[in-house]
Structure formats: C-alpha cells, structure tokens
Amino acid sequence: MLRLAIVLCLFSFTAIAKPLVIAHRGASGHMPEHTIEAYRLAIEMGADFIEPDLVSTKDGVLIARHENELSDTTDVAVKFPERKIQRTIDGRAVEGWFSEDFTLAEIKTLRAKERLASRNQSNNGKFEIPTFNEILALVTAESAKRNRTIGVYPETKHPTYFAARGLALEPPLLKALAAAKLDRANSAVFIQSFEVSNLKRLSTLTKAPLVQLLGDPDERPYDQEAAGLPLTYADMATDAGLRAIAGYAQGIGPYKAYIIAVDKAGQAQAPTDFVARAHQAGLVVHPYTFRSDAPFLAKSYGGNPTVEYCAFFAQGLDGLFSDFPDAALKARDKSCPMAP
Ligand code: G3P
Ligand code: CA
C-alpha cells in the first residue's frame, strides 16, 4: 500500500508536470536499436527514460534485444552461419539464431545493424550488443554527468519461454537493479512485460514500479495461453481488467490504438476513454510506439508527427514510447498544449 502511495504521488506529480518521453530501444529512429550509441543519443536529446528490451544469453546474462532471434538486428548470420536452427517461441516456429544458444563472449563478437530498410544504414556493423549491466552503468554515469535523473524502462521478453529453459529473466534483472540502487518504489525505473504472471511474481519480489503492456485486443498474454487460460488483452482493458492490473502493477503500456485508433484509410478516429478509465483505476498510462517516419505515421497526421503527439498529449498521458525522442520532446516542450 505504501509502495502504491509513493508511486502514485511521484507519478501523478510527473503527469501534472510533463509526460515522460521514453526513448524506445534508444533513439532507434536514428541509430541501430538497442545499442549504447542509440541510448546515449536519446540521453543527449533529453529523453527522460531509455527502454531496453531484455533477453538472455546461454550463460544467463541479460542483453538488450527486441527478440531472442538475432538476425534482423545483428550480423549473426554472417558470423555464425552454421548455428542456424529452428525453435518454438511462444507457440510459434521460428528459424534463426537465438540469444540463448550463444555465450556472452560470442554475442560480443556480433555487431548491430538497422532493422528497417527505410532507415539510416550507415551505422551497420559498428556497435556491440550491450548487456543490461552496461546500460545501467551508462544511465548512472550520464545522470551524474548531466545532473539529471535518467530513468531505465526494462522489458522482459518471452519470460515464460526463458524460464522453461532454465534462464529466467527476473533473477538477473532484480540483481542488476539492486546493484544499481534502482529497486525502490521511487526509483526512476519501470519494469514492463506483455505477460501477466511474471509481473505478478515481480510485485512480490521488488518495490520497483511495474507496467503491464497490452498487445492486440484479440490476443492473449503468452503465459495465459500456455496455462490454458482465456484472458485476452481486451479483457484486461475493461474497467474490471484495469482494476485487476492495479492490484500488481503501477502502470499500463497500451498499444496506442487503445487511445486513438487509425482506420484502414489512415484516418485517426475520435479518442477513446481509455486514459481516463486507466487513471480511474490508479494506473499511469504510457502508450507505444510513436514513429515519425512515413511507413508508420498515419496519413491523417499529414506527415507531421507533432500533430499525432499533440492529439495524444491532449488525452492526459503520463508518458509515451518514441523511436524519435527528439520529435517527442519538441512536441511536448514547444508545440503542444498539455492536458490540465
Ligand atoms: O515496451 C513498449 C513497446 O516497446 C512494446 O512493444 O514490441 O516494441 O517491445 P515492443
Ligand atoms: Ca519494448
């Protein structure tokens, strides 16, 4: 109860002041995602938080990757062609190279590459894959250097899958946060997951704030699916679902269509009452993912990401995830009237 009170106090104040700009995979619109260089650029731009997605190596070290299959964002296929295999990840057959089959020493021989063909390719092959500990060290050093608190927003990727392989993500995550003194209710940290059961477990193990992510309404969190339970993300977005989430988490990270959907013609629809209902349940709201580039920005925003940011900020968000923290900060600090 005390933890909830501290978090609500801290973050309701933040909501009144300014919504958080969370650099999604670092400044990933500009640099290869989940690299120290992408995180550092986001910090230089002024992002409030940086977001690492976390998977495990074979030797149980947390590294920052969006998925455990490595070939979309590294040169693993060139460096280890013979190590390609097929695995079943969250019930789906996937062919490729997987973090859990490589030691950290092997991972450190890889170099990051840009995932999207439409983005800057000039930094491919230059940057290492960082460990979570290296990211925490960056946050600590940059916070001290800049005399401002830079938060970290780790996401556990495929927690049920990794636990079943004897590589549970939560113990090294908690150990690293404790070592960095980021394990308190008022620490500049949010731990996020698309799954439910690992967040519920974490709520008994740490005072650090937790965020429940919401995927497509028709889908189920994988831990629920694996346990044969019917809970969908749509169920979780009802008033009763939001109240249930508030029993173990302090915030919610919905796909942005829960707040403002876009139709097939690219037209933004009227805002829903999602933010108000989540606030009513006592949850802070941090939607994902804001992207300035043409393949992602809806037609009705007219090629201007500020129009989208302003529409969302007007809903009273507590923060948002953006690949382009520079654009999000400009909108927040210079262009958009903030909701009262
Ligand atoms: O964690 C918020 C957002 O990043 C969730 O989507 O798939 O980019 O991790 P994803
Ligand atoms: Ca994420």
mmCIF file of C-alpha atoms and ligand atoms in Angstrom:
data_model
loop_
_atom_site.group_PDB
_atom_site.id
_atom_site.type_symbol
_atom_site.label_atom_id
_atom_site.label_comp_id
_atom_site.label_asym_id
_atom_site.label_seq_id
_atom_site.Cartn_x
_atom_site.Cartn_y
_atom_site.Cartn_z
ATOM 1 C CA MET A 1 0.000 0.000 0.000
ATOM 2 C CA LEU A 2 2.832 2.346 0.958
ATOM 3 C CA ARG A 3 4.608 1.482 -2.314
ATOM 4 C CA LEU A 4 1.465 2.307 -4.316
ATOM 5 C CA ALA A 5 1.017 5.598 -2.496
ATOM 6 C CA ILE A 6 4.626 6.653 -3.152
ATOM 7 C CA VAL A 7 4.421 5.731 -6.845
ATOM 8 C CA LEU A 8 1.078 7.431 -7.375
ATOM 9 C CA CYS A 9 2.309 10.509 -5.616
ATOM 10 C CA LEU A 10 5.548 10.605 -7.612
ATOM 11 C CA PHE A 11 3.995 9.916 -10.979
ATOM 12 C CA SER A 12 0.787 11.861 -10.607
ATOM 13 C CA PHE A 13 3.095 14.816 -9.956
ATOM 14 C CA THR A 14 5.031 13.871 -13.087
ATOM 15 C CA ALA A 15 1.763 13.746 -15.012
ATOM 16 C CA ILE A 16 0.874 17.271 -13.886
ATOM 17 C CA ALA A 17 4.375 18.487 -14.790
ATOM 18 C CA LYS A 18 5.236 16.770 -18.044
ATOM 19 C CA PRO A 19 4.529 13.389 -19.630
ATOM 20 C CA LEU A 20 7.651 11.230 -19.762
ATOM 21 C CA VAL A 21 9.422 10.761 -23.080
ATOM 22 C CA ILE A 22 10.674 7.165 -23.135
ATOM 23 C CA ALA A 23 13.279 6.508 -25.825
ATOM 24 C CA HIS A 24 12.024 3.289 -27.389
ATOM 25 C CA ARG A 25 15.017 0.960 -27.904
ATOM 26 C CA GLY A 26 17.114 4.162 -27.538
ATOM 27 C CA ALA A 27 16.854 6.839 -30.224
ATOM 28 C CA SER A 28 16.110 3.948 -32.551
ATOM 29 C CA GLY A 29 14.752 6.133 -35.332
ATOM 30 C CA HIS A 30 18.284 7.461 -35.792
ATOM 31 C CA MET A 31 20.677 4.669 -34.708
ATOM 32 C CA PRO A 32 20.574 0.854 -34.720
ATOM 33 C CA GLU A 33 18.202 -0.084 -31.892
ATOM 34 C CA HIS A 34 19.342 -1.323 -28.506
ATOM 35 C CA THR A 35 22.936 -0.128 -28.756
ATOM 36 C CA ILE A 36 24.793 2.040 -26.244
ATOM 37 C CA GLU A 37 25.096 4.611 -29.030
ATOM 38 C CA ALA A 38 21.296 4.682 -29.556
ATOM 39 C CA TYR A 39 20.714 5.072 -25.809
ATOM 40 C CA ARG A 40 23.400 7.761 -25.491
ATOM 41 C CA LEU A 41 21.914 9.748 -28.365
ATOM 42 C CA ALA A 42 18.492 9.558 -26.702
ATOM 43 C CA ILE A 43 20.003 10.883 -23.466
ATOM 44 C CA GLU A 44 21.761 13.691 -25.344
ATOM 45 C CA MET A 45 18.423 14.597 -26.927
ATOM 46 C CA GLY A 46 16.912 14.884 -23.441
ATOM 47 C CA ALA A 47 14.849 11.701 -23.123
ATOM 48 C CA ASP A 48 13.550 11.064 -19.601
ATOM 49 C CA PHE A 49 13.881 7.271 -19.825
ATOM 50 C CA ILE A 50 15.643 4.798 -22.107
ATOM 51 C CA GLU A 51 13.990 1.486 -22.913
ATOM 52 C CA PRO A 52 15.933 -1.786 -23.209
ATOM 53 C CA ASP A 53 14.100 -4.983 -24.178
ATOM 54 C CA LEU A 54 15.847 -7.901 -22.444
ATOM 55 C CA VAL A 55 16.622 -11.494 -23.460
ATOM 56 C CA SER A 56 19.114 -13.995 -22.021
ATOM 57 C CA THR A 57 22.363 -15.427 -23.324
ATOM 58 C CA LYS A 58 23.277 -19.110 -22.906
ATOM 59 C CA ASP A 59 25.263 -18.206 -19.804
ATOM 60 C CA GLY A 60 22.378 -16.306 -18.226
ATOM 61 C CA VAL A 61 23.438 -12.739 -18.973
ATOM 62 C CA LEU A 62 20.751 -10.191 -19.859
ATOM 63 C CA ILE A 63 21.367 -8.420 -23.145
ATOM 64 C CA ALA A 64 19.306 -5.806 -24.959
ATOM 65 C CA ARG A 65 17.449 -7.174 -27.994
ATOM 66 C CA HIS A 66 13.834 -6.883 -29.039
ATOM 67 C CA GLU A 67 13.639 -10.609 -29.729
ATOM 68 C CA ASN A 68 15.835 -13.582 -28.933
ATOM 69 C CA GLU A 69 16.195 -14.301 -32.678
ATOM 70 C CA LEU A 70 19.166 -12.165 -33.578
ATOM 71 C CA SER A 71 19.422 -11.993 -37.359
ATOM 72 C CA ASP A 72 17.166 -8.967 -38.003
ATOM 73 C CA THR A 73 19.342 -6.650 -35.919
ATOM 74 C CA THR A 74 22.845 -8.184 -35.934
ATOM 75 C CA ASP A 75 25.357 -9.781 -38.274
ATOM 76 C CA VAL A 76 24.951 -13.197 -36.605
ATOM 77 C CA ALA A 77 24.040 -14.886 -39.921
ATOM 78 C CA VAL A 78 27.396 -13.855 -41.381
ATOM 79 C CA LYS A 79 29.472 -14.615 -38.274
ATOM 80 C CA PHE A 80 27.831 -17.938 -37.317
ATOM 81 C CA PRO A 81 26.160 -19.353 -40.477
ATOM 82 C CA GLU A 82 26.300 -22.939 -39.180
ATOM 83 C CA ARG A 83 24.385 -22.118 -35.978
ATOM 84 C CA LYS A 84 21.016 -21.531 -37.656
ATOM 85 C CA ILE A 85 18.254 -23.684 -36.125
ATOM 86 C CA GLN A 86 14.500 -23.828 -35.606
ATOM 87 C CA ARG A 87 12.876 -23.213 -32.244
ATOM 88 C CA THR A 88 9.324 -22.777 -30.994
ATOM 89 C CA ILE A 89 8.994 -19.389 -29.342
ATOM 90 C CA ASP A 90 5.711 -18.640 -27.591
ATOM 91 C CA GLY A 91 3.997 -21.375 -29.602
ATOM 92 C CA ARG A 92 5.343 -20.228 -32.978
ATOM 93 C CA ALA A 93 8.014 -21.942 -35.092
ATOM 94 C CA VAL A 94 10.915 -19.555 -35.723
ATOM 95 C CA GLU A 95 14.057 -20.255 -37.741
ATOM 96 C CA GLY A 96 17.232 -18.360 -36.997
ATOM 97 C CA TRP A 97 19.923 -17.683 -34.407
ATOM 98 C CA PHE A 98 18.835 -17.371 -30.781
ATOM 99 C CA SER A 99 20.387 -15.468 -27.903
ATOM 100 C CA GLU A 100 20.031 -18.468 -25.581
ATOM 101 C CA ASP A 101 22.340 -20.529 -27.840
ATOM 102 C CA PHE A 102 25.226 -18.053 -27.625
ATOM 103 C CA THR A 103 27.513 -17.185 -24.729
ATOM 104 C CA LEU A 104 28.067 -13.555 -23.887
ATOM 105 C CA ALA A 105 31.595 -13.855 -25.306
ATOM 106 C CA GLU A 106 30.100 -14.963 -28.629
ATOM 107 C CA ILE A 107 27.413 -12.243 -28.522
ATOM 108 C CA LYS A 108 30.157 -9.675 -28.031
ATOM 109 C CA THR A 109 31.679 -10.619 -31.406
ATOM 110 C CA LEU A 110 28.450 -9.528 -33.145
ATOM 111 C CA ARG A 111 27.727 -6.050 -34.437
ATOM 112 C CA ALA A 112 24.328 -4.378 -34.611
ATOM 113 C CA LYS A 113 22.551 -3.465 -37.818
ATOM 114 C CA GLU A 114 19.494 -1.379 -38.614
ATOM 115 C CA ARG A 115 16.298 -3.454 -38.668
ATOM 116 C CA LEU A 116 14.337 -1.305 -41.108
ATOM 117 C CA ALA A 117 15.399 -0.832 -44.737
ATOM 118 C CA SER A 118 13.717 2.582 -44.729
ATOM 119 C CA ARG A 119 16.075 3.903 -42.016
ATOM 120 C CA ASN A 120 19.729 5.006 -41.864
ATOM 121 C CA GLN A 121 22.048 2.085 -42.690
ATOM 122 C CA SER A 122 25.326 3.987 -42.250
ATOM 123 C CA ASN A 123 25.998 2.665 -38.724
ATOM 124 C CA ASN A 124 25.610 -1.003 -39.563
ATOM 125 C CA GLY A 125 28.483 -3.149 -38.341
ATOM 126 C CA LYS A 126 29.852 -0.588 -35.880
ATOM 127 C CA PHE A 127 28.250 -1.190 -32.490
ATOM 128 C CA GLU A 128 28.248 -4.026 -29.926
ATOM 129 C CA ILE A 129 25.215 -5.664 -28.348
ATOM 130 C CA PRO A 130 25.064 -4.224 -24.822
ATOM 131 C CA THR A 131 24.391 -6.083 -21.598
ATOM 132 C CA PHE A 132 21.784 -4.754 -19.175
ATOM 133 C CA ASN A 133 24.571 -4.006 -16.710
ATOM 134 C CA GLU A 134 26.343 -1.864 -19.309
ATOM 135 C CA ILE A 135 23.109 0.038 -19.901
ATOM 136 C CA LEU A 136 22.667 0.659 -16.171
ATOM 137 C CA ALA A 137 26.260 1.875 -15.976
ATOM 138 C CA LEU A 138 25.530 4.298 -18.826
ATOM 139 C CA VAL A 139 22.417 5.605 -17.073
ATOM 140 C CA THR A 140 24.308 6.079 -13.804
ATOM 141 C CA ALA A 141 27.246 7.838 -15.465
ATOM 142 C CA GLU A 142 25.095 10.067 -17.686
ATOM 143 C CA SER A 143 22.790 11.014 -14.804
ATOM 144 C CA ALA A 144 25.805 12.117 -12.752
ATOM 145 C CA LYS A 145 27.436 13.921 -15.679
ATOM 146 C CA ARG A 146 24.275 15.794 -16.632
ATOM 147 C CA ASN A 147 22.992 16.348 -13.104
ATOM 148 C CA ARG A 148 19.560 14.971 -14.039
ATOM 149 C CA THR A 149 17.913 11.616 -13.394
ATOM 150 C CA ILE A 150 17.735 9.419 -16.469
ATOM 151 C CA GLY A 151 15.340 6.538 -15.981
ATOM 152 C CA VAL A 152 15.527 2.995 -17.295
ATOM 153 C CA TYR A 153 12.491 1.059 -18.529
ATOM 154 C CA PRO A 154 13.458 -2.639 -18.990
ATOM 155 C CA GLU A 155 11.081 -5.096 -20.661
ATOM 156 C CA THR A 156 11.211 -8.833 -20.003
ATOM 157 C CA LYS A 157 10.872 -10.525 -23.430
ATOM 158 C CA HIS A 158 9.404 -14.056 -23.585
ATOM 159 C CA PRO A 159 9.616 -14.600 -19.778
ATOM 160 C CA THR A 160 7.701 -17.918 -19.818
ATOM 161 C CA TYR A 161 9.919 -19.265 -22.605
ATOM 162 C CA PHE A 162 13.171 -18.303 -20.887
ATOM 163 C CA ALA A 163 12.015 -19.659 -17.503
ATOM 164 C CA ALA A 164 11.201 -23.018 -19.136
ATOM 165 C CA ARG A 165 14.782 -23.148 -20.472
ATOM 166 C CA GLY A 166 16.267 -22.533 -17.032
ATOM 167 C CA LEU A 167 17.171 -18.966 -17.966
ATOM 168 C CA ALA A 168 14.540 -16.982 -16.055
ATOM 169 C CA LEU A 169 14.948 -13.266 -16.711
ATOM 170 C CA GLU A 170 13.716 -11.963 -13.383
ATOM 171 C CA PRO A 171 16.569 -13.013 -11.025
ATOM 172 C CA PRO A 172 19.362 -11.307 -13.013
ATOM 173 C CA LEU A 173 17.080 -8.333 -13.666
ATOM 174 C CA LEU A 174 16.401 -7.805 -9.963
ATOM 175 C CA LYS A 175 20.035 -8.387 -9.060
ATOM 176 C CA ALA A 176 21.187 -5.761 -11.565
ATOM 177 C CA LEU A 177 18.585 -3.216 -10.420
ATOM 178 C CA ALA A 178 19.512 -3.767 -6.774
ATOM 179 C CA ALA A 179 23.218 -3.306 -7.548
ATOM 180 C CA ALA A 180 22.393 -0.033 -9.323
ATOM 181 C CA LYS A 181 20.157 1.060 -6.394
ATOM 182 C CA LEU A 182 17.173 1.132 -8.746
ATOM 183 C CA ASP A 183 14.965 -1.225 -6.765
ATOM 184 C CA ARG A 184 12.938 1.232 -4.729
ATOM 185 C CA ALA A 185 9.351 2.387 -5.106
ATOM 186 C CA ASN A 186 10.519 5.845 -6.119
ATOM 187 C CA SER A 187 13.414 4.687 -8.328
ATOM 188 C CA ALA A 188 13.476 6.043 -11.888
ATOM 189 C CA VAL A 189 12.615 2.622 -13.233
ATOM 190 C CA PHE A 190 9.623 0.764 -14.654
ATOM 191 C CA ILE A 191 9.738 -2.979 -15.305
ATOM 192 C CA GLN A 192 7.396 -3.950 -18.145
ATOM 193 C CA SER A 193 6.008 -7.181 -19.566
ATOM 194 C CA PHE A 194 3.377 -8.334 -22.054
ATOM 195 C CA GLU A 195 2.857 -11.347 -19.771
ATOM 196 C CA VAL A 196 0.892 -11.292 -16.522
ATOM 197 C CA SER A 197 2.286 -13.983 -14.256
ATOM 198 C CA ASN A 198 5.864 -12.737 -14.211
ATOM 199 C CA LEU A 199 4.683 -9.224 -13.306
ATOM 200 C CA LYS A 200 2.546 -10.643 -10.502
ATOM 201 C CA ARG A 201 5.571 -12.564 -9.239
ATOM 202 C CA LEU A 202 7.765 -9.491 -9.521
ATOM 203 C CA SER A 203 5.255 -7.496 -7.467
ATOM 204 C CA THR A 204 6.087 -9.776 -4.527
ATOM 205 C CA LEU A 205 9.847 -9.528 -5.086
ATOM 206 C CA THR A 206 10.524 -5.850 -5.739
ATOM 207 C CA LYS A 207 9.264 -2.423 -4.792
ATOM 208 C CA ALA A 208 10.222 -1.046 -8.220
ATOM 209 C CA PRO A 209 7.228 0.159 -10.295
ATOM 210 C CA LEU A 210 5.753 -2.337 -12.768
ATOM 211 C CA VAL A 211 3.947 -1.753 -16.069
ATOM 212 C CA GLN A 212 1.565 -4.171 -17.760
ATOM 213 C CA LEU A 213 1.820 -3.968 -21.554
ATOM 214 C CA LEU A 214 -1.292 -4.539 -23.670
ATOM 215 C CA GLY A 215 -0.995 -6.117 -27.105
ATOM 216 C CA ASP A 216 -3.688 -6.650 -29.746
ATOM 217 C CA PRO A 217 -7.119 -6.911 -28.095
ATOM 218 C CA ASP A 218 -7.832 -10.349 -29.588
ATOM 219 C CA GLU A 219 -4.552 -11.836 -28.379
ATOM 220 C CA ARG A 220 -3.732 -13.431 -25.039
ATOM 221 C CA PRO A 221 -0.564 -12.875 -22.996
ATOM 222 C CA TYR A 222 1.579 -15.931 -23.720
ATOM 223 C CA ASP A 223 1.696 -17.098 -20.100
ATOM 224 C CA GLN A 224 -2.115 -17.162 -20.099
ATOM 225 C CA GLU A 225 -2.182 -19.068 -23.375
ATOM 226 C CA ALA A 226 0.410 -21.571 -22.105
ATOM 227 C CA ALA A 227 -1.656 -22.155 -18.962
ATOM 228 C CA GLY A 228 -4.861 -22.646 -20.986
ATOM 229 C CA LEU A 229 -6.438 -19.512 -19.503
ATOM 230 C CA PRO A 230 -8.862 -17.401 -21.541
ATOM 231 C CA LEU A 231 -7.739 -13.880 -20.523
ATOM 232 C CA THR A 232 -7.285 -11.595 -23.557
ATOM 233 C CA TYR A 233 -5.810 -8.109 -23.744
ATOM 234 C CA ALA A 234 -9.344 -6.879 -24.495
ATOM 235 C CA ASP A 235 -10.447 -8.335 -21.140
ATOM 236 C CA MET A 236 -7.542 -6.577 -19.460
ATOM 237 C CA ALA A 237 -8.607 -3.229 -20.944
ATOM 238 C CA THR A 238 -12.081 -3.316 -19.357
ATOM 239 C CA ASP A 239 -12.706 -1.425 -16.115
ATOM 240 C CA ALA A 240 -12.541 -4.691 -14.168
ATOM 241 C CA GLY A 241 -9.379 -5.704 -16.045
ATOM 242 C CA LEU A 242 -7.697 -2.384 -15.282
ATOM 243 C CA ARG A 243 -8.594 -2.693 -11.598
ATOM 244 C CA ALA A 244 -7.078 -6.187 -11.588
ATOM 245 C CA ILE A 245 -3.856 -4.844 -13.124
ATOM 246 C CA ALA A 246 -3.722 -2.142 -10.461
ATOM 247 C CA GLY A 247 -3.505 -4.981 -7.930
ATOM 248 C CA TYR A 248 0.021 -5.838 -9.065
ATOM 249 C CA ALA A 249 1.284 -3.008 -11.316
ATOM 250 C CA GLN A 250 1.530 0.754 -11.142
ATOM 251 C CA GLY A 251 1.111 1.472 -14.842
ATOM 252 C CA ILE A 252 -0.147 0.277 -18.179
ATOM 253 C CA GLY A 253 1.564 0.380 -21.579
ATOM 254 C CA PRO A 254 -1.147 0.039 -24.239
ATOM 255 C CA TYR A 255 -0.667 -0.108 -27.974
ATOM 256 C CA LYS A 256 -1.622 3.436 -28.973
ATOM 257 C CA ALA A 257 -4.788 2.345 -30.823
ATOM 258 C CA TYR A 258 -6.390 1.727 -27.428
ATOM 259 C CA ILE A 259 -6.362 5.526 -27.104
ATOM 260 C CA ILE A 260 -6.643 6.826 -30.695
ATOM 261 C CA ALA A 261 -7.208 4.199 -33.372
ATOM 262 C CA VAL A 262 -6.489 4.691 -37.065
ATOM 263 C CA ASP A 263 -8.797 3.237 -39.705
ATOM 264 C CA LYS A 264 -7.759 1.363 -42.845
ATOM 265 C CA ALA A 265 -7.678 4.620 -44.819
ATOM 266 C CA GLY A 266 -5.131 6.045 -42.348
ATOM 267 C CA GLN A 267 -7.604 8.359 -40.624
ATOM 268 C CA ALA A 268 -7.264 8.887 -36.881
ATOM 269 C CA GLN A 269 -10.505 8.190 -35.029
ATOM 270 C CA ALA A 270 -12.029 10.005 -32.067
ATOM 271 C CA PRO A 271 -10.129 9.348 -28.822
ATOM 272 C CA THR A 272 -11.487 6.634 -26.543
ATOM 273 C CA ASP A 273 -11.996 6.941 -22.796
ATOM 274 C CA PHE A 274 -9.088 4.538 -22.140
ATOM 275 C CA VAL A 275 -6.770 7.042 -20.426
ATOM 276 C CA ALA A 276 -9.495 8.294 -18.106
ATOM 277 C CA ARG A 277 -10.513 4.731 -17.187
ATOM 278 C CA ALA A 278 -6.907 3.666 -16.532
ATOM 279 C CA HIS A 279 -6.384 6.736 -14.354
ATOM 280 C CA GLN A 280 -9.613 5.905 -12.551
ATOM 281 C CA ALA A 281 -8.084 2.509 -11.743
ATOM 282 C CA GLY A 282 -4.975 4.241 -10.366
ATOM 283 C CA LEU A 283 -2.642 3.365 -13.260
ATOM 284 C CA VAL A 284 -0.225 5.637 -15.080
ATOM 285 C CA VAL A 285 -0.534 5.362 -18.873
ATOM 286 C CA HIS A 286 2.451 5.071 -21.259
ATOM 287 C CA PRO A 287 1.336 4.096 -24.806
ATOM 288 C CA TYR A 288 3.631 2.767 -27.545
ATOM 289 C CA THR A 289 5.066 3.339 -30.161
ATOM 290 C CA PHE A 290 5.401 6.796 -31.750
ATOM 291 C CA ARG A 291 7.347 6.952 -35.005
ATOM 292 C CA SER A 292 7.918 9.951 -37.241
ATOM 293 C CA ASP A 293 8.736 8.142 -40.462
ATOM 294 C CA ALA A 294 6.366 7.656 -43.365
ATOM 295 C CA PRO A 295 5.787 3.900 -43.132
ATOM 296 C CA PHE A 296 4.407 4.384 -39.608
ATOM 297 C CA LEU A 297 2.864 7.842 -39.313
ATOM 298 C CA ALA A 298 -0.862 7.708 -40.101
ATOM 299 C CA LYS A 299 -1.994 9.606 -43.173
ATOM 300 C CA SER A 300 -4.312 11.906 -41.267
ATOM 301 C CA TYR A 301 -1.336 13.396 -39.383
ATOM 302 C CA GLY A 302 -0.256 14.934 -42.719
ATOM 303 C CA GLY A 303 3.398 13.913 -42.451
ATOM 304 C CA ASN A 304 3.766 15.926 -39.244
ATOM 305 C CA PRO A 305 4.463 13.806 -36.127
ATOM 306 C CA THR A 306 3.725 16.792 -33.887
ATOM 307 C CA VAL A 307 0.053 16.536 -34.844
ATOM 308 C CA GLU A 308 -0.039 12.971 -33.541
ATOM 309 C CA TYR A 309 1.884 13.817 -30.345
ATOM 310 C CA CYS A 310 -0.431 16.746 -29.582
ATOM 311 C CA ALA A 311 -3.538 14.599 -30.117
ATOM 312 C CA PHE A 312 -2.195 12.050 -27.623
ATOM 313 C CA PHE A 313 -0.825 14.519 -25.080
ATOM 314 C CA ALA A 314 -4.296 16.119 -25.046
ATOM 315 C CA GLN A 315 -5.589 12.847 -23.594
ATOM 316 C CA GLY A 316 -3.571 13.367 -20.411
ATOM 317 C CA LEU A 317 -0.916 10.688 -20.901
ATOM 318 C CA ASP A 318 1.743 10.159 -18.241
ATOM 319 C CA GLY A 319 4.361 9.295 -20.859
ATOM 320 C CA LEU A 320 4.912 7.655 -24.218
ATOM 321 C CA PHE A 321 7.401 5.448 -26.032
ATOM 322 C CA SER A 322 9.008 7.025 -29.105
ATOM 323 C CA ASP A 323 11.657 5.946 -31.611
ATOM 324 C CA PHE A 324 12.291 9.672 -32.125
ATOM 325 C CA PRO A 325 12.671 11.218 -28.667
ATOM 326 C CA ASP A 326 13.828 14.480 -30.282
ATOM 327 C CA ALA A 327 10.453 14.840 -32.037
ATOM 328 C CA ALA A 328 8.526 13.808 -28.919
ATOM 329 C CA LEU A 329 10.411 16.325 -26.753
ATOM 330 C CA LYS A 330 9.935 19.122 -29.275
ATOM 331 C CA ALA A 331 6.206 18.423 -29.380
ATOM 332 C CA ARG A 332 5.929 18.177 -25.590
ATOM 333 C CA ASP A 333 8.094 21.174 -24.709
ATOM 334 C CA LYS A 334 7.496 23.584 -27.587
ATOM 335 C CA SER A 335 4.435 22.748 -29.651
ATOM 336 C CA CYS A 336 1.591 21.026 -27.837
ATOM 337 C CA PRO A 337 -0.781 22.460 -25.271
ATOM 338 C CA MET A 338 -0.718 20.000 -22.365
ATOM 339 C CA ALA A 339 -3.847 18.500 -20.884
ATOM 340 C CA PRO A 340 -4.688 20.037 -17.487
HETATM 341 O O1 G3P B 1 7.563 -1.869 -24.453
HETATM 342 C C1 G3P B 1 6.743 -0.962 -25.122
HETATM 343 C C2 G3P B 1 6.840 -1.349 -26.504
HETATM 344 O O2 G3P B 1 8.217 -1.406 -26.763
HETATM 345 C C3 G3P B 1 6.256 -2.696 -26.728
HETATM 346 O O3 G3P B 1 6.483 -3.093 -27.966
HETATM 347 O O4 G3P B 1 7.397 -4.831 -29.326
HETATM 348 O O5 G3P B 1 8.500 -2.617 -29.307
HETATM 349 O O6 G3P B 1 8.724 -4.145 -27.373
HETATM 350 P P1 G3P B 1 7.869 -3.701 -28.498
HETATM 351 CA CA CA B 2 9.656 -2.893 -25.575
#
